[in-house]
Short mmCIF file of C-alpha atoms in Angstrom, two decimals:
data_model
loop_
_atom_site.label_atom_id
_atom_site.label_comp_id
_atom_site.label_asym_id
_atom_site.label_seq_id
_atom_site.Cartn_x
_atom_site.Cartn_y
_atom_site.Cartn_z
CA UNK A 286 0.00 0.00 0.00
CA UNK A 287 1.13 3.49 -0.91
CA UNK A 288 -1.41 5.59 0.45
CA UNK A 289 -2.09 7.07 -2.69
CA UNK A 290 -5.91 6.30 -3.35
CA UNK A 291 -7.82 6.51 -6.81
CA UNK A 292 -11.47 6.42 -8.12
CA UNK A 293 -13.25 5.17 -9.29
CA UNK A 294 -11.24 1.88 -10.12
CA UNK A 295 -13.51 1.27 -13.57
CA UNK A 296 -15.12 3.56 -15.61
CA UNK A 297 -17.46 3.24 -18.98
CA UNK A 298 -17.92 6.61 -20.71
CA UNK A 299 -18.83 6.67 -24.36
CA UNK A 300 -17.64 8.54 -26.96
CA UNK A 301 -18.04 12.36 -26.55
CA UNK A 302 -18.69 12.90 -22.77
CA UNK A 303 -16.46 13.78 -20.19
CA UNK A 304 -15.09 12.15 -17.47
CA UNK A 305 -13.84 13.81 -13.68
CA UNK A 306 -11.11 11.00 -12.37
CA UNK A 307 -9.89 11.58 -8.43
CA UNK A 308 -6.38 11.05 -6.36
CA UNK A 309 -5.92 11.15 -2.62
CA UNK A 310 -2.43 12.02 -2.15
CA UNK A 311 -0.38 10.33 0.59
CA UNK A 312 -0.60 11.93 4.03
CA UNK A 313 2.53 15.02 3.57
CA UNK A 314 2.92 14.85 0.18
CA UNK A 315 2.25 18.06 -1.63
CA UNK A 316 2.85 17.52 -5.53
CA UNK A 317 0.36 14.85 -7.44
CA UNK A 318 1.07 14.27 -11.08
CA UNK A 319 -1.00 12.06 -13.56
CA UNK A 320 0.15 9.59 -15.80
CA UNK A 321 -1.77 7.68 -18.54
CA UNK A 322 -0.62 4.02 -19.52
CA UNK A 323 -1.95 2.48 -22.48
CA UNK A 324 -1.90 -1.37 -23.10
CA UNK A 325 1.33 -2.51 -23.20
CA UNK A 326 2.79 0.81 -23.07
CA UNK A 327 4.63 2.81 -20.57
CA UNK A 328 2.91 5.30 -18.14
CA UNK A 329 3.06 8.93 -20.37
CA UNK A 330 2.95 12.20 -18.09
CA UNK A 331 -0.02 14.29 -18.57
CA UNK A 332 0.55 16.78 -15.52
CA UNK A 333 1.80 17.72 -12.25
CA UNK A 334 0.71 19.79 -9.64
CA UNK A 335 1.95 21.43 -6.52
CA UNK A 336 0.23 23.19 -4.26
CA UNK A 337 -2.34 23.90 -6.53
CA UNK A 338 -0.68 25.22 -9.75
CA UNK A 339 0.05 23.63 -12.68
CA UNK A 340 3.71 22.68 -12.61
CA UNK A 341 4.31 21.09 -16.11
CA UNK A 342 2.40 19.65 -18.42
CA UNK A 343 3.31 16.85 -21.15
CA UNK A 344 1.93 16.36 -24.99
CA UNK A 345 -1.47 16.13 -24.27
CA UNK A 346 -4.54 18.69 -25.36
CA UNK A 347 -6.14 20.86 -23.61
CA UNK A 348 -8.94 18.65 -23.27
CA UNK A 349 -7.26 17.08 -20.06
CA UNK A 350 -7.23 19.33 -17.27
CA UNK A 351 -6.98 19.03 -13.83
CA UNK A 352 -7.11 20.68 -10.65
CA UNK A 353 -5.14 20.21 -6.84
CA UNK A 354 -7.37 21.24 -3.78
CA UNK A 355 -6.25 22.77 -0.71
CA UNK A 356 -5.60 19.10 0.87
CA UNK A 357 -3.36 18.39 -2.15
CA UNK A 358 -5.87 15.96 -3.35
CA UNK A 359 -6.53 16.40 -7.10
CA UNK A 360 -8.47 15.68 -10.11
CA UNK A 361 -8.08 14.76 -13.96
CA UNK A 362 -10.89 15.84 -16.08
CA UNK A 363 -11.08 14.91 -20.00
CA UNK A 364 -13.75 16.25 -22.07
CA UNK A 365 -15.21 15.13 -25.30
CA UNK A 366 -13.95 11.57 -24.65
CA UNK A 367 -12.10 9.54 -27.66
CA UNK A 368 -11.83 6.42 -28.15
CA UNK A 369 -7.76 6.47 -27.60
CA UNK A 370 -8.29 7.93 -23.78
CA UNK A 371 -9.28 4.52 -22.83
CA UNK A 372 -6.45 3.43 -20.70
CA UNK A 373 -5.02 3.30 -17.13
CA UNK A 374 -4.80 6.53 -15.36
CA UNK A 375 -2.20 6.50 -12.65
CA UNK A 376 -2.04 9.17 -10.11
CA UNK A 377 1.20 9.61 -8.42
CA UNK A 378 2.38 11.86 -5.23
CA UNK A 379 5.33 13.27 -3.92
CA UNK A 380 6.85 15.34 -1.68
CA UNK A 381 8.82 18.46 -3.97
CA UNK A 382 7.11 19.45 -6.88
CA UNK A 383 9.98 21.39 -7.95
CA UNK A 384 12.62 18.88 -9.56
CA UNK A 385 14.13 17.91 -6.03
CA UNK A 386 15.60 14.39 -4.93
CA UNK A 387 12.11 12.48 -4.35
CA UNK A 388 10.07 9.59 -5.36
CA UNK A 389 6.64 9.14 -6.64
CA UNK A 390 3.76 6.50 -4.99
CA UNK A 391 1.45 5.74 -7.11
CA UNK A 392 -2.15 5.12 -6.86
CA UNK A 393 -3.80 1.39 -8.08
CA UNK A 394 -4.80 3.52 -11.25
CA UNK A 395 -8.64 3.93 -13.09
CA UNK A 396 -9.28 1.76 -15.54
CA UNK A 397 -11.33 4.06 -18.10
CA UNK A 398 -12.71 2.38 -21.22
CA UNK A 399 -14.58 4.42 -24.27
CA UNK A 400 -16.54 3.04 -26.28
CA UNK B 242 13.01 16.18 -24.75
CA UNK B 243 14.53 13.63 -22.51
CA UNK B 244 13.21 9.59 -23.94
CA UNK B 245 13.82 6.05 -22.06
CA UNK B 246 14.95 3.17 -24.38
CA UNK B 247 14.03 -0.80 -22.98
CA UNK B 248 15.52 -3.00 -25.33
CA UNK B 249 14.04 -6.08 -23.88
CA UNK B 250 10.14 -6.24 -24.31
CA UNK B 251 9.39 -9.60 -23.06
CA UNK B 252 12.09 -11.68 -21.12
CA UNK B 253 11.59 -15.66 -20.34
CA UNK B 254 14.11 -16.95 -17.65
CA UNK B 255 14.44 -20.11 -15.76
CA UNK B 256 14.17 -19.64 -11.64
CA UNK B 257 17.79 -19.17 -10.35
CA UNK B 258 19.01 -17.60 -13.65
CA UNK B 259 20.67 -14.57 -13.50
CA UNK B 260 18.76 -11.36 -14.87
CA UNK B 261 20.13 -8.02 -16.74
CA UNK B 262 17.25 -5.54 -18.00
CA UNK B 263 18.68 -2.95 -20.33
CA UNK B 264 17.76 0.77 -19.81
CA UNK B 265 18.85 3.81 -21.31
CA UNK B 266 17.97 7.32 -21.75
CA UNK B 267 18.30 10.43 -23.52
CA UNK B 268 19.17 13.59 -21.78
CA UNK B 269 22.15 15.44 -21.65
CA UNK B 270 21.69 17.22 -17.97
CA UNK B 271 21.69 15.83 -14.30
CA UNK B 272 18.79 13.21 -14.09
CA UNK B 273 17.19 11.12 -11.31
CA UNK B 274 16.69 7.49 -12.22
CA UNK B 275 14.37 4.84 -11.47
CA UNK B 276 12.94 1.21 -11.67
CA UNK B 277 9.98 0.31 -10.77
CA UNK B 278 8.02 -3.00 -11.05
CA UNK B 279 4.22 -3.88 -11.97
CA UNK B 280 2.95 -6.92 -9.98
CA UNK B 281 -0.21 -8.54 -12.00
CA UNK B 282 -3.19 -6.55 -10.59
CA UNK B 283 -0.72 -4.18 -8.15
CA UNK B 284 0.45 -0.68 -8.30
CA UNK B 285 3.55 0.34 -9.79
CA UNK B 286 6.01 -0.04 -6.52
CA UNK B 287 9.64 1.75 -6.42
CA UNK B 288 12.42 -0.86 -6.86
CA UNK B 289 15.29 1.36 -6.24
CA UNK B 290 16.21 4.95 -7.26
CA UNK B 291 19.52 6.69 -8.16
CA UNK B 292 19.94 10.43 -7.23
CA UNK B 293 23.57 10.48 -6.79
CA UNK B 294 27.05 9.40 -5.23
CA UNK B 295 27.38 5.67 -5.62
CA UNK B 296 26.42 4.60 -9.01
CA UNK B 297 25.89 1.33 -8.06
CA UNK B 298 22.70 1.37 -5.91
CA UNK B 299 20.77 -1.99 -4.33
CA UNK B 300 16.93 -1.82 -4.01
CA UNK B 301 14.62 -4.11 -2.91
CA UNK B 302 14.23 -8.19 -3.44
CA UNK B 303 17.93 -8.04 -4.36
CA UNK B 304 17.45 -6.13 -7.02
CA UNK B 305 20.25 -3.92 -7.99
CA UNK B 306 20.99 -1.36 -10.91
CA UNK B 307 24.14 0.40 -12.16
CA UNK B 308 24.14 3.90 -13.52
CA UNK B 309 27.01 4.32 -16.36
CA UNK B 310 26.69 8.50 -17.51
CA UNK B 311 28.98 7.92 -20.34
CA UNK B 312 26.47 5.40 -21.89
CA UNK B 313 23.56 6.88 -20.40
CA UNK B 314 22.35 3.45 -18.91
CA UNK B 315 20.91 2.30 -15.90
CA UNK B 316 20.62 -1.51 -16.02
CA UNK B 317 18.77 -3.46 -13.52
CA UNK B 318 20.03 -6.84 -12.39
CA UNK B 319 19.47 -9.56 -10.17
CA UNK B 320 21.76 -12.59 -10.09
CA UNK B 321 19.24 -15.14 -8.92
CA UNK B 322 15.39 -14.09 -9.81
CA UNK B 323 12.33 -16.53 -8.31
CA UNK B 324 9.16 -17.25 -9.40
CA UNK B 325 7.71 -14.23 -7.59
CA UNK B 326 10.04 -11.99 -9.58
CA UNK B 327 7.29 -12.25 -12.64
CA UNK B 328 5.91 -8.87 -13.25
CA UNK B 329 6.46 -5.80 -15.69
CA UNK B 330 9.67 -3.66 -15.36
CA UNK B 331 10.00 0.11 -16.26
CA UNK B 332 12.65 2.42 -16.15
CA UNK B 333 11.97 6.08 -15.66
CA UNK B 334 13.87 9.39 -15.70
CA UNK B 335 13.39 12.23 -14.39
CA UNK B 336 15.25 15.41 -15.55
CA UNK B 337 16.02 17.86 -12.82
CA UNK B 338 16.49 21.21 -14.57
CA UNK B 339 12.82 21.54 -15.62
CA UNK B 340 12.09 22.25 -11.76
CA UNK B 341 9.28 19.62 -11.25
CA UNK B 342 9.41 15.46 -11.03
CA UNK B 343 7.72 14.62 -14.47
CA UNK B 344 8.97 10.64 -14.88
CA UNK B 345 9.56 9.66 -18.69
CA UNK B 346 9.02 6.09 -18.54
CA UNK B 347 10.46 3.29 -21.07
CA UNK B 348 8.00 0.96 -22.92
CA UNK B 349 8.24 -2.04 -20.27
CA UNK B 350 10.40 -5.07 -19.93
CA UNK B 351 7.55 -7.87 -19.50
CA UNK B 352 9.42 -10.81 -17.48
CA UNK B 353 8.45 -14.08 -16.76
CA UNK B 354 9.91 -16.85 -14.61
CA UNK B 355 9.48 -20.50 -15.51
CA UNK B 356 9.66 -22.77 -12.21
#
């Protein structure tokens, strides 16, 4: 257990709606960042935040968004849903946010299909 | 933009044999690096992590990887892996002068022990 805690675990959304995904980061940690892992791929970086900004963002559209609450939990949200979002999303947390010596916990991850 | 090269996608070993998984990266500046594994149905869990000094660094389950900066690799190894030791391997880096902890990930190195 990592104390990192995700939900829903499984999702269904079709095609054009929009989805709101949620991370509980581990007790002290201030910086949550969200990864998305295709099948048989590795986990790709969508975002990271710390203490409630944005703190970089990787090649995805603006579509996926996100937000980090005053208890350092955090969201995802992806609108107009595609068929390619279906995947894993991993949420991970750390303590940092600012490119300092630390490692990331992840979360069991939401299993989101499209269809 | 810093990448993470697995050369191994899927690796079939005998218990007792000795295991290397290839890693390397990309990047020219100071990076952290790090393995982690992917139990069937688990979280992704931190095998070890380099940040600096030592460049040979042990992690868990005797597991241990060595980072060479002239070849930009960070190979994992184990000199006697068990059945347990079946799961899905990534290496990740994480390039410090972009001030946060965004992990680039490799593809996976799927392994699988034969009893």
């Amino acid at each position: 257990e990592t104390g990192v805690t995700q939900s829903p675990t499984h999702l269904i959304k079709t095609r054009g709606q929009q989805v709101t995904l949620r991370c509980s980061s581990q007790s002290g940690h201030n910086t949550v960042s969200w990864y998305q892992q295709a099948l048989g791929q590795g986990p790709q970086f969508i975002f990271q935040y710390y203490r409630e900004e944005e703190n970089g963002r990787g090649n995805f559209p603006p579509r996926f968004s996100g937000l980090q609450f005053p208890n350092y939990s955090s969201e995802l949200n992806v609108n107009a849903l595609e068929l390619d979002d279906s995947a894993l999303y991993l949420c991970a947390s750390s303590l940092g946010g600012q490119g300092s010596n630390t490692e990331a916990f992840f979360g069991q991850g939401t299993r989101l299909t499209v269809v | 933009a810093q990448s993470v090269s697995q050369h191994n996608h899927h690796v079939i070993l005998s218990e007792a044999a000795s295991l290397e998984l290839g890693c390397n990266y990309s990047y020219g500046g100071t990076v952290n690096l790090f393995w982690y594994v992917q139990y069937p149905g688990q979280h992704l869990q931190l095998l070890l992590k380099y940040f600096s000094g030592d460049p040979l660094v042990k992690g868990i389950k005797g597991f241990e990887a060595e980072f060479i900066k002239s070849k930009f690799s960070f190979n994992l190894r184990k000199p006697s892996v068990q059945w347990s030791d079946t799961a899905e391997y990534f290496c990740a880096v994480n390039a410090l002068n972009f001030g946060n902890e965004k992990l680039t990930f490799g593809t996976g190195t799927r392994l699988t022990i034969i009893p």
